[in-house]
Coordinates of C-alpha atoms in Angstrom, one line a residue:
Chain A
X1 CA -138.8 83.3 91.7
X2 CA -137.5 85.4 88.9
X3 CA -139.3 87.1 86.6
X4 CA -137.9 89.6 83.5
X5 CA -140.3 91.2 81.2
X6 CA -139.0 93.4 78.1
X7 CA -135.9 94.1 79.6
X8 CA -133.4 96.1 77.5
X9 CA -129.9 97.7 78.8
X10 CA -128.5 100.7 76.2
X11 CA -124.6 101.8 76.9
X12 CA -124.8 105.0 75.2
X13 CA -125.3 103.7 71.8
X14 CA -124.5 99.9 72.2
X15 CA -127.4 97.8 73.2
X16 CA -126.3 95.1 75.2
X17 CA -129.9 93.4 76.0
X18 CA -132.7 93.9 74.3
X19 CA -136.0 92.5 74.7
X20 CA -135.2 90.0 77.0
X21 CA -137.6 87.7 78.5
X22 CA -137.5 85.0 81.1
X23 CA -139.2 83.7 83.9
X24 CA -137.0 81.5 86.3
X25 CA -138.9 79.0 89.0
X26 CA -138.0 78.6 92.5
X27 CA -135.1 75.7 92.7
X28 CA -134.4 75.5 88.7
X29 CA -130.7 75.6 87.3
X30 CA -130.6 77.7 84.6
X31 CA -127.0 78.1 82.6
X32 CA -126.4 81.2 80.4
X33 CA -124.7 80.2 77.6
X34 CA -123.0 82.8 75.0
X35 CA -120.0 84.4 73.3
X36 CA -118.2 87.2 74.6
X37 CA -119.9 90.3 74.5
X38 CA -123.4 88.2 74.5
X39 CA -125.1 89.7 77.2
X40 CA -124.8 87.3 80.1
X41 CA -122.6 89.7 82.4
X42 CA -124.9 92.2 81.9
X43 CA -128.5 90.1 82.2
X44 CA -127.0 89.1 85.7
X45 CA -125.8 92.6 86.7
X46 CA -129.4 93.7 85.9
X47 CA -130.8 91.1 88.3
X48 CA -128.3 91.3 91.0
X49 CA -129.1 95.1 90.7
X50 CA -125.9 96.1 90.2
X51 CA -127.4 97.3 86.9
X52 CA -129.9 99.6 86.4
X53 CA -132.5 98.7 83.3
X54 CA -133.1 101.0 80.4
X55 CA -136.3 99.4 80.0
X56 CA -138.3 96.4 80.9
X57 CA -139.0 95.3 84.5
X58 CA -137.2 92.7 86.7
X59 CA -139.0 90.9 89.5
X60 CA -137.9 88.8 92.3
X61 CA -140.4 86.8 94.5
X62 CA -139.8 85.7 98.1
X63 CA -140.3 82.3 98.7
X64 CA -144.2 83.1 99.4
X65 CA -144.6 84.6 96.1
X66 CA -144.4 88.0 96.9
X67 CA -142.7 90.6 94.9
X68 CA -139.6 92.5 96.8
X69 CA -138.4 95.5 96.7
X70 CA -134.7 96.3 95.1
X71 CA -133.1 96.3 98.4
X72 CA -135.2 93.7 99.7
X73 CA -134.5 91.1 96.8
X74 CA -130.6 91.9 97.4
X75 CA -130.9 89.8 100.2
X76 CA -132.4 86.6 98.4
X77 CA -129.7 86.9 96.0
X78 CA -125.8 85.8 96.2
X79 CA -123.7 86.8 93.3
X80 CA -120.5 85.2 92.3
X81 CA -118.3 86.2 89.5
X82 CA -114.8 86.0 88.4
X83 CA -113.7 89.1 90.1
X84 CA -113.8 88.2 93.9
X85 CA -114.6 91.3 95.5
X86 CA -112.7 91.1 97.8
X87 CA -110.3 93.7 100.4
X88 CA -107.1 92.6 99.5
X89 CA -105.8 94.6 102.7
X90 CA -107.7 92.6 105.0
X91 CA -107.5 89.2 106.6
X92 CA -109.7 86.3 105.5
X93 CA -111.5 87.2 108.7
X94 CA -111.9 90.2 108.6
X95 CA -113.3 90.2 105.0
X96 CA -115.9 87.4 106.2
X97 CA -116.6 89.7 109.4
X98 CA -117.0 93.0 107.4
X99 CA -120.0 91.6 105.7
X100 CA -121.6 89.5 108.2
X101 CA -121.6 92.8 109.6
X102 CA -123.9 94.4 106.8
X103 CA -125.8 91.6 106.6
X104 CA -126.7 91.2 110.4
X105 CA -125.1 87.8 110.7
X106 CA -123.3 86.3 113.8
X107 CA -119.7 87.1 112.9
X108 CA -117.6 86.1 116.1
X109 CA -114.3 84.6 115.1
X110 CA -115.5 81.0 115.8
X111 CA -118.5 81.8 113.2
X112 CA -116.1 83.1 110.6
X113 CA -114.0 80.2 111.0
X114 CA -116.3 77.9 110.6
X115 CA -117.2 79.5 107.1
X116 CA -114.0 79.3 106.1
X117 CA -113.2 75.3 106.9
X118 CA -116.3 74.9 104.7
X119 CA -114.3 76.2 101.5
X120 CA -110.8 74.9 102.8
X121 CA -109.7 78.0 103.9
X122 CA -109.7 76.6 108.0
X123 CA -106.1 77.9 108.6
X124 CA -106.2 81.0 106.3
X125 CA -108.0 83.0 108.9
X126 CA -105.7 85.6 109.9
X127 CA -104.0 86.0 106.7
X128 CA -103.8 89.1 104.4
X129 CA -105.6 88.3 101.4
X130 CA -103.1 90.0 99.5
X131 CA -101.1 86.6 100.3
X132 CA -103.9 84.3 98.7
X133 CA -103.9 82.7 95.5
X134 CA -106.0 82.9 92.8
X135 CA -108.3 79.7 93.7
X136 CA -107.8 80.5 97.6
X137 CA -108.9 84.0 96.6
X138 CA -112.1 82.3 94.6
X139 CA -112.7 80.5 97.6
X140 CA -112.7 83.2 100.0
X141 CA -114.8 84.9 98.0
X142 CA -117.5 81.7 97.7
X143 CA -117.8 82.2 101.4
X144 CA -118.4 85.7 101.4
X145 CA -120.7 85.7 98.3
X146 CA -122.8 82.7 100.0
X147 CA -122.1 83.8 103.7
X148 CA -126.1 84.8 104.1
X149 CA -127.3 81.5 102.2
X150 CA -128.8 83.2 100.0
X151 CA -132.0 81.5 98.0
X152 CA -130.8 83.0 94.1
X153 CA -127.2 82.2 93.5
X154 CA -126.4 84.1 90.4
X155 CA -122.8 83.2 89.0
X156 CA -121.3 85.0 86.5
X157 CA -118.2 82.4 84.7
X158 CA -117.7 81.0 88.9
X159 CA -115.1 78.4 87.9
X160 CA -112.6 81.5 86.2
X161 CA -108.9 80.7 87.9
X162 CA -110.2 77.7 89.9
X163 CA -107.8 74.3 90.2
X164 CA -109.5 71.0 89.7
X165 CA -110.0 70.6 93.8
X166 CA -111.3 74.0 93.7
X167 CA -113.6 73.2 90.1
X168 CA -114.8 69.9 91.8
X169 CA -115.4 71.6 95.5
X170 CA -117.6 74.5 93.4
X171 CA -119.4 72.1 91.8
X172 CA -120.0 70.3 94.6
X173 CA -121.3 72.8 96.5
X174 CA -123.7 74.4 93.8
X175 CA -124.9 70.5 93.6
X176 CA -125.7 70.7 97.5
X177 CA -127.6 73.9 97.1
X178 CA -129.5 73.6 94.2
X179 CA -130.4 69.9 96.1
X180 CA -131.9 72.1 98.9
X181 CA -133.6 73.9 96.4
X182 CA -131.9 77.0 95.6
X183 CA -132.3 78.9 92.4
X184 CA -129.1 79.2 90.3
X185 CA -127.9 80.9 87.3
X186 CA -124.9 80.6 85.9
X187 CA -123.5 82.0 83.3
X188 CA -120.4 80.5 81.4
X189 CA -118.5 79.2 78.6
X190 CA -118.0 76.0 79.5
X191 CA -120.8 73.7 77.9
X192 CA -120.4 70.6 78.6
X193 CA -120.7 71.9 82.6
X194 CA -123.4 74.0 82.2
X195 CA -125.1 70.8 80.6
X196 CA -124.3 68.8 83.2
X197 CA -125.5 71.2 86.0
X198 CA -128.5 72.9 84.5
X199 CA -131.7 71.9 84.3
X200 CA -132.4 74.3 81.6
X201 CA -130.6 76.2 78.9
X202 CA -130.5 79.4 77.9
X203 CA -128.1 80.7 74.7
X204 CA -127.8 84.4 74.7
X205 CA -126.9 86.2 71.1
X206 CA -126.2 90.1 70.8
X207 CA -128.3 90.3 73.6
X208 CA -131.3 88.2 72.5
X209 CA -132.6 84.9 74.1
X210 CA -132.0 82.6 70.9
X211 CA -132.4 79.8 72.8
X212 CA -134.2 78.3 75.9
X213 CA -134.8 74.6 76.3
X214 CA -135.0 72.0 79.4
X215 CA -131.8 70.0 79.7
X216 CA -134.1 67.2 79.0
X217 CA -135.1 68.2 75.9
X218 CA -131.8 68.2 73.8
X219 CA -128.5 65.5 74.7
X220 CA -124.8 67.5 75.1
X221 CA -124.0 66.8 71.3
X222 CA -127.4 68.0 70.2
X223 CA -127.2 71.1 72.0
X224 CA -123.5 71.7 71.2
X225 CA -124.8 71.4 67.6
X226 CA -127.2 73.6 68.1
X227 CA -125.6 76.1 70.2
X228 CA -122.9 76.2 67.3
X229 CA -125.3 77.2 65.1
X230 CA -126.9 80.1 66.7
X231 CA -123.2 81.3 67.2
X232 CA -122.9 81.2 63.3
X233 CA -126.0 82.3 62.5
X234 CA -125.7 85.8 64.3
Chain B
X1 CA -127.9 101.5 110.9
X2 CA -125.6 103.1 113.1
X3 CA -123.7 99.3 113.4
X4 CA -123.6 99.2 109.8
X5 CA -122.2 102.9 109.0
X6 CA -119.5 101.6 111.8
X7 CA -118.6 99.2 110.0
X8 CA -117.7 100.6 106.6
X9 CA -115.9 103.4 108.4
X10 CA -113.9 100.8 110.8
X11 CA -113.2 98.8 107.1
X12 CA -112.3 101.9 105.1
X13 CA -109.9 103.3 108.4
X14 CA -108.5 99.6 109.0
X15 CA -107.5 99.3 105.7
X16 CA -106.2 102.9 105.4
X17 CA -103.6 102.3 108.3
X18 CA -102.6 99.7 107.1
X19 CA -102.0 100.9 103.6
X20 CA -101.0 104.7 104.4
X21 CA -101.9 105.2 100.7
X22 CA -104.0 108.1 101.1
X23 CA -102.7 109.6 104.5
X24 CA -99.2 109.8 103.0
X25 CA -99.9 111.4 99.9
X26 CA -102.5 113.6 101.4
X27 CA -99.4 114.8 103.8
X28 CA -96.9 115.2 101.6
X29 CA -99.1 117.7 99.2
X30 CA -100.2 119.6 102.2
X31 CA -96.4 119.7 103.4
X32 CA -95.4 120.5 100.1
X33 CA -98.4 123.3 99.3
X34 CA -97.0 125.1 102.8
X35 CA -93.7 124.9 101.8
X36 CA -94.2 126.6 98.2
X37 CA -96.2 129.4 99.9
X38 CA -94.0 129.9 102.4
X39 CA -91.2 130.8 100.0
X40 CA -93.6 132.8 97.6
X41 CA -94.7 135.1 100.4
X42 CA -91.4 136.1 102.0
X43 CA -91.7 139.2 100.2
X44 CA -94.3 140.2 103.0
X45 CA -93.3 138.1 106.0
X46 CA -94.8 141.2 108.2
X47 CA -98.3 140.4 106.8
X48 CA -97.5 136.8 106.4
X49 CA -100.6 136.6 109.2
X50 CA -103.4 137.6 106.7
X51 CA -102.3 135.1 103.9
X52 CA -102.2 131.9 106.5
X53 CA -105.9 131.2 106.3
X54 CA -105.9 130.9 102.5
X55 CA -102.8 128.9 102.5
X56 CA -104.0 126.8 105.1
X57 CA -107.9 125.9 103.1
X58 CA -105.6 126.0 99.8
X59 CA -103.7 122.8 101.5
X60 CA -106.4 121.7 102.6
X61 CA -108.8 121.3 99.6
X62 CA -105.8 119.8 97.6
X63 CA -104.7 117.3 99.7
X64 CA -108.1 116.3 100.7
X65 CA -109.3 116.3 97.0
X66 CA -106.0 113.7 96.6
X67 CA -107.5 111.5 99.1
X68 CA -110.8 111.4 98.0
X69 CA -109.9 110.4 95.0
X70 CA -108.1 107.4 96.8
X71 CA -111.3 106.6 98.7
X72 CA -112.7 104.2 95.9
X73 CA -109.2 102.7 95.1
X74 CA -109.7 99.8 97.4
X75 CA -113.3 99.5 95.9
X76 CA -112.3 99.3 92.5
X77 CA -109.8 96.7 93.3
X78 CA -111.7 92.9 92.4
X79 CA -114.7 95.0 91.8
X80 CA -115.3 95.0 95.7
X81 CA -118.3 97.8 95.4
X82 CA -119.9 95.0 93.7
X83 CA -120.1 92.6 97.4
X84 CA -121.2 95.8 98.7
X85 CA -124.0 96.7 96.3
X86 CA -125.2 93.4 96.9
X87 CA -125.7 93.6 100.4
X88 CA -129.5 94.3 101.3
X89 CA -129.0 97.8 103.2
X90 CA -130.1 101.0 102.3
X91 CA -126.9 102.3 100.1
X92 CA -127.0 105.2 101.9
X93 CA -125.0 103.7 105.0
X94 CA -122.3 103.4 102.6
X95 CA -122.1 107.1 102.0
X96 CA -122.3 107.8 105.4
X97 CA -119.7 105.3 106.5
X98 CA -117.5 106.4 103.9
X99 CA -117.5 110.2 104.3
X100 CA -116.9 109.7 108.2
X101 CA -113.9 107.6 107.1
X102 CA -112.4 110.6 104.5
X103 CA -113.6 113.1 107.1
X104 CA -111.4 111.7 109.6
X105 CA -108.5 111.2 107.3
X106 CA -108.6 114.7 106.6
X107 CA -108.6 116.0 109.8
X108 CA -105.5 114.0 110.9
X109 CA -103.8 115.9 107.7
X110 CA -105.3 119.1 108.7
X111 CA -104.2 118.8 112.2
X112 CA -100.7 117.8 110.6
X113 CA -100.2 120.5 108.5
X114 CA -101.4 123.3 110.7
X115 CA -98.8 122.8 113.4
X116 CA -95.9 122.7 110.8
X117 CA -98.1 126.0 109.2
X118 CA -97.4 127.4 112.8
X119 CA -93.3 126.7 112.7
X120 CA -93.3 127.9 108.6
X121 CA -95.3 131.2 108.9
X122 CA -94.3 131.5 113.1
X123 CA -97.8 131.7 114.2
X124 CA -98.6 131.3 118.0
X125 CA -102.4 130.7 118.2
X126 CA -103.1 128.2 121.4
X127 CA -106.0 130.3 122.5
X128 CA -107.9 130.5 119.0
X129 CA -107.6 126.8 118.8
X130 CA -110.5 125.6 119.9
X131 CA -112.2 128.2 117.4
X132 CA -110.3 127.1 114.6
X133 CA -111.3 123.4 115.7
X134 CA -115.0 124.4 114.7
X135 CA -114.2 125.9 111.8
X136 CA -112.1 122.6 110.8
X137 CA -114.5 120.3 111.2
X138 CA -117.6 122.3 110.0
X139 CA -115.4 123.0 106.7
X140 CA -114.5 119.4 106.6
X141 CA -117.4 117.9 107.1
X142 CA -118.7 120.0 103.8
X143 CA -116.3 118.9 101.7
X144 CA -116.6 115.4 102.2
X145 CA -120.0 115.4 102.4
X146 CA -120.3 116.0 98.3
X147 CA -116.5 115.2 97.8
X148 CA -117.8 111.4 98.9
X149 CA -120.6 111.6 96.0
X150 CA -118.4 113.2 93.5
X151 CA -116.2 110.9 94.2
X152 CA -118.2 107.7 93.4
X153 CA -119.3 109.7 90.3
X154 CA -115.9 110.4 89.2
X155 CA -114.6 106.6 90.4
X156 CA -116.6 105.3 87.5
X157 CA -114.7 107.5 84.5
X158 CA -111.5 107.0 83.0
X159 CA -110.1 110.8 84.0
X160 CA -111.5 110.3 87.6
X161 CA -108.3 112.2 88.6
X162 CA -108.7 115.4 86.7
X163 CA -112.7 115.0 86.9
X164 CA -113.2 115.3 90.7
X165 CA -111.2 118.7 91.3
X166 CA -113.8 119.8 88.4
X167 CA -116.5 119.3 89.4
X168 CA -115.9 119.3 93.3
X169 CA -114.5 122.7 93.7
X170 CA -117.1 125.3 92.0
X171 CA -119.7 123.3 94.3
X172 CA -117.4 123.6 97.7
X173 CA -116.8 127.1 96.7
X174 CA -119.2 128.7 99.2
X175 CA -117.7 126.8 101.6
X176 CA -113.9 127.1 101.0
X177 CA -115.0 131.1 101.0
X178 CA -116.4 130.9 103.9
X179 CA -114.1 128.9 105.9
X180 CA -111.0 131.1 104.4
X181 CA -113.4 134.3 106.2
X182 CA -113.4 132.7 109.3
X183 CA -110.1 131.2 109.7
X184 CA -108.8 134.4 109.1
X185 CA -111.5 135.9 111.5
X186 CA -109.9 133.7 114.1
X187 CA -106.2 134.0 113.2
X188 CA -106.2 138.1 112.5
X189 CA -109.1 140.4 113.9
X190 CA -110.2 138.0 117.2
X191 CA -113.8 139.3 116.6
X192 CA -115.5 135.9 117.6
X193 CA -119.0 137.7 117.5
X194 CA -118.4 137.8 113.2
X195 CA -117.7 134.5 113.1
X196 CA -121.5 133.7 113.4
X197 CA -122.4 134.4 109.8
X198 CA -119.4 132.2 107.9
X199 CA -120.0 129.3 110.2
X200 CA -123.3 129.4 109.9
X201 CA -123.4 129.5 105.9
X202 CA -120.7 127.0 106.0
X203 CA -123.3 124.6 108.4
X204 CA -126.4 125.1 106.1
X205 CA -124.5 124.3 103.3
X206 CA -122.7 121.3 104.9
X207 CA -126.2 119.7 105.9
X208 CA -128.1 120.3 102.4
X209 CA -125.1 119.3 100.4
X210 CA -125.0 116.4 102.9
X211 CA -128.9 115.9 102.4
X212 CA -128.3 115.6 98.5
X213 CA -125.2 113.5 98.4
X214 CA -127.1 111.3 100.4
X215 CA -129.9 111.0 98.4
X216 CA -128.0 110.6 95.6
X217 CA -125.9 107.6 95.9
X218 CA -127.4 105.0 95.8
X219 CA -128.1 106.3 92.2
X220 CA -124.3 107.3 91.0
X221 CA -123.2 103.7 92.0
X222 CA -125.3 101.5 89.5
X223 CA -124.3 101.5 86.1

């Protein structure tokens, strides 16, 4: 589904990936593991192609197994950080509507609102989003990320500023999707979540892959132990 | 396309009117610009005629600059330009939908600050309107058609306000010239015939600047 070969991303001077390889299959759960300033933002940036590469080359397949074009794989992909992009000076509707627009969905009000019961939002319709909380906002921005059902989700520390209803609907719902074999990955801090989500794990370290094994591989303690250890080490 | 261009503009206008942020700021420097001028030229009140065009394009390019560099406000907030670089359309639509949407705020500020221009300098011009409507819109239309792009350039850096009169005006020049020539074509010698040349270098450069801005884009929003 994903494929990244030699990949390397220079700010000026500061290299923040560098010869990064990995090849993601179709349906897999793949958790980014790393410390601040790692890499992980940036390695998801590239693939969402909100990033351009100073080197390397990033592939996404369709389904089929053919490669996509830039603005092709955009489509395939869904991309879900901690910052909700959202137009604070629109309504919940109106947000949902703006991009069904650009994406060519069905965005009558009765579509929209049907979106937005699926992330508890069912009353929030025709509300400023200026008024929402940080979770509602999260929310919101879970429909709109996801509002094409899109086959990569890539999610960049999702669970920031969530409550636990909000942690345990996420989770949930990235359960659902992965179980209708979506490809997701995740970056975050939170290991014991990762563990339990992913089916595989990757540790980033000054923009390296130090470390990429199946879930099944390594328990929670082992990795934690391990994971630890690359931290120290670099 | 055309669907999509619609509704970027309809989302950068919707939230504009409801905001003001831009349309009020751009209003109040255009009011303020006439106001300044119309004390520094009483001096010469009898040829108070042949200054108006400069003082109009002046207020103009000022306030507008002011908005434009408003225009990416609303994206910066919660990283929205991210949702929209991740939508699967050719980024280009974005330019277009967005210099539509600073075209028009412009306008309404143009058409504002001309008719209090006409009570300051005591101009009476209803038959050269639709003339000057041309030379509006064509002049307009050029300086959002780069100020859009330099605009996303200058949205990325951390003096975006001091960055975007520098390195939007020496590439509007031609245009700000030419406009000045044919507003005061309009507004002092009524010779409509010499109008052909300005409007018609202000329209070449309009489309070519348009052409490369357009181009460009999809390159000045990635990292």
């Amino acid at each position: 589904m994903l494929e990244v070969r030699g990949l390397a991303k220079y700010f000026g001077r500061f290299t923040a990936l560098r010869d990064f390889n990995v090849s993601v299959g179709r349906g897999e759960f793949v958790s980014l593991f790393g410390r601040n300033g790692a890499g992980k933002t940036t390695f998801l940036r590239v693939v969402a192609g909100l990033s351009r590469p100073s080197e390397g080359l990033v592939r996404i397949h369709a389904p089929g197994g053919e490669t996509l074009t830039p603005q092709a794989s955009r489509g395939l992909m869904g991309y879900l950080s901690h910052d909700t992009a959202l137009y604070l000076d629109l309504t919940a509707v109106e947000n949902l509507r703006f991009y069904a627009e650009l994406h060519g969905l069905p965005h009558a009000d009765s579509d929209l609102e049907a979106r937005l019961a699926l992330v508890g939002l069912a009353h929030w319709g025709h509300e400023s989003v200026r008024n929402f909380s940080r979770g509602m906002q999260q929310r919101l921005a879970i429909a709109r990320a996801f509002l094409h059902d899109p086959e990569v989700l890539l999610l960049d520390e999702p669970f920031t500023g969530l409550d636990q209803t909000g942690t345990e609907f996420l989770r949930t719902y990235l359960g659902e999707a992965h179980g209708r074999g979506k490809t997701c990955l995740m970056a975050t801090h939170d290991v014991p979540l990762g563990y339990e989500m992913s089916d595989r794990l990757i540790v980033i370290e000054k923009g390296l892959v130090t470390l990429d094994v199946p879930k099944s591989a390594l328990s929670l303690d082992r990795f934690q132990e391990l994971y630890r250890e690359v931290a120290k080490g670099s | 396309m055309i669907r999509r261009i619609w509704a970027v503009f309809r989302k950068d206008v919707l939230i504009e009117f409801r905001t003001k942020d831009s349309l009020n700021a751009m209003l109040f420097f255009g009011v303020v610009v006439l106001v300044v001028f119309n004390f520094a030229l009483e001096s010469v009140r009898d040829t108070m005629r042949e200054a108006v065009p400069g003082v109009l394009w002046v207020a103009f390019a000022f306030s507008g600059t002011l908005g434009l560099n408003r225009m990416f406000a609303a994206e910066k907030e919660n990283r929205s330009l991210q949702g929209l670089l991740m939508v699967p359309i050719d980024r280009g639509v974005l330019y277009i939908g967005k210099m539509l949407a600073a075209t028009l705020f412009m306008l309404i500020t143009e058409a504002a600050v001309f008719v209090l221009s006409l009570v300051f300098f005591n101009l009476t011009v209803w038959r050269e309107i639709p003339y000057l409507a041309i030379v509006f819109l064509i002049g307009t239309l050029g300086f959002t058609a780069v100020g859009t792009l330099l605009a996303a350039v200058a949205a990325n850096t951390r003096m975006r306000e001091v960055l975007l009169p520098l390195i939007l005006f020496p590439v509007i020049l031609p245009i700000l010239v030419n406009a000045v020539e044919a507003t005061g074509i309009i507004l002092n010698s009524r010779d409509y015939a010499a109008l052909r040349l300005p409007l018609t270098i202000m329209a070449v450069f309009t489309v070519v600047l348009a052409t490369v801005s357009y181009l460009l884009f999809d390159y000045v929003l990635e990292d």
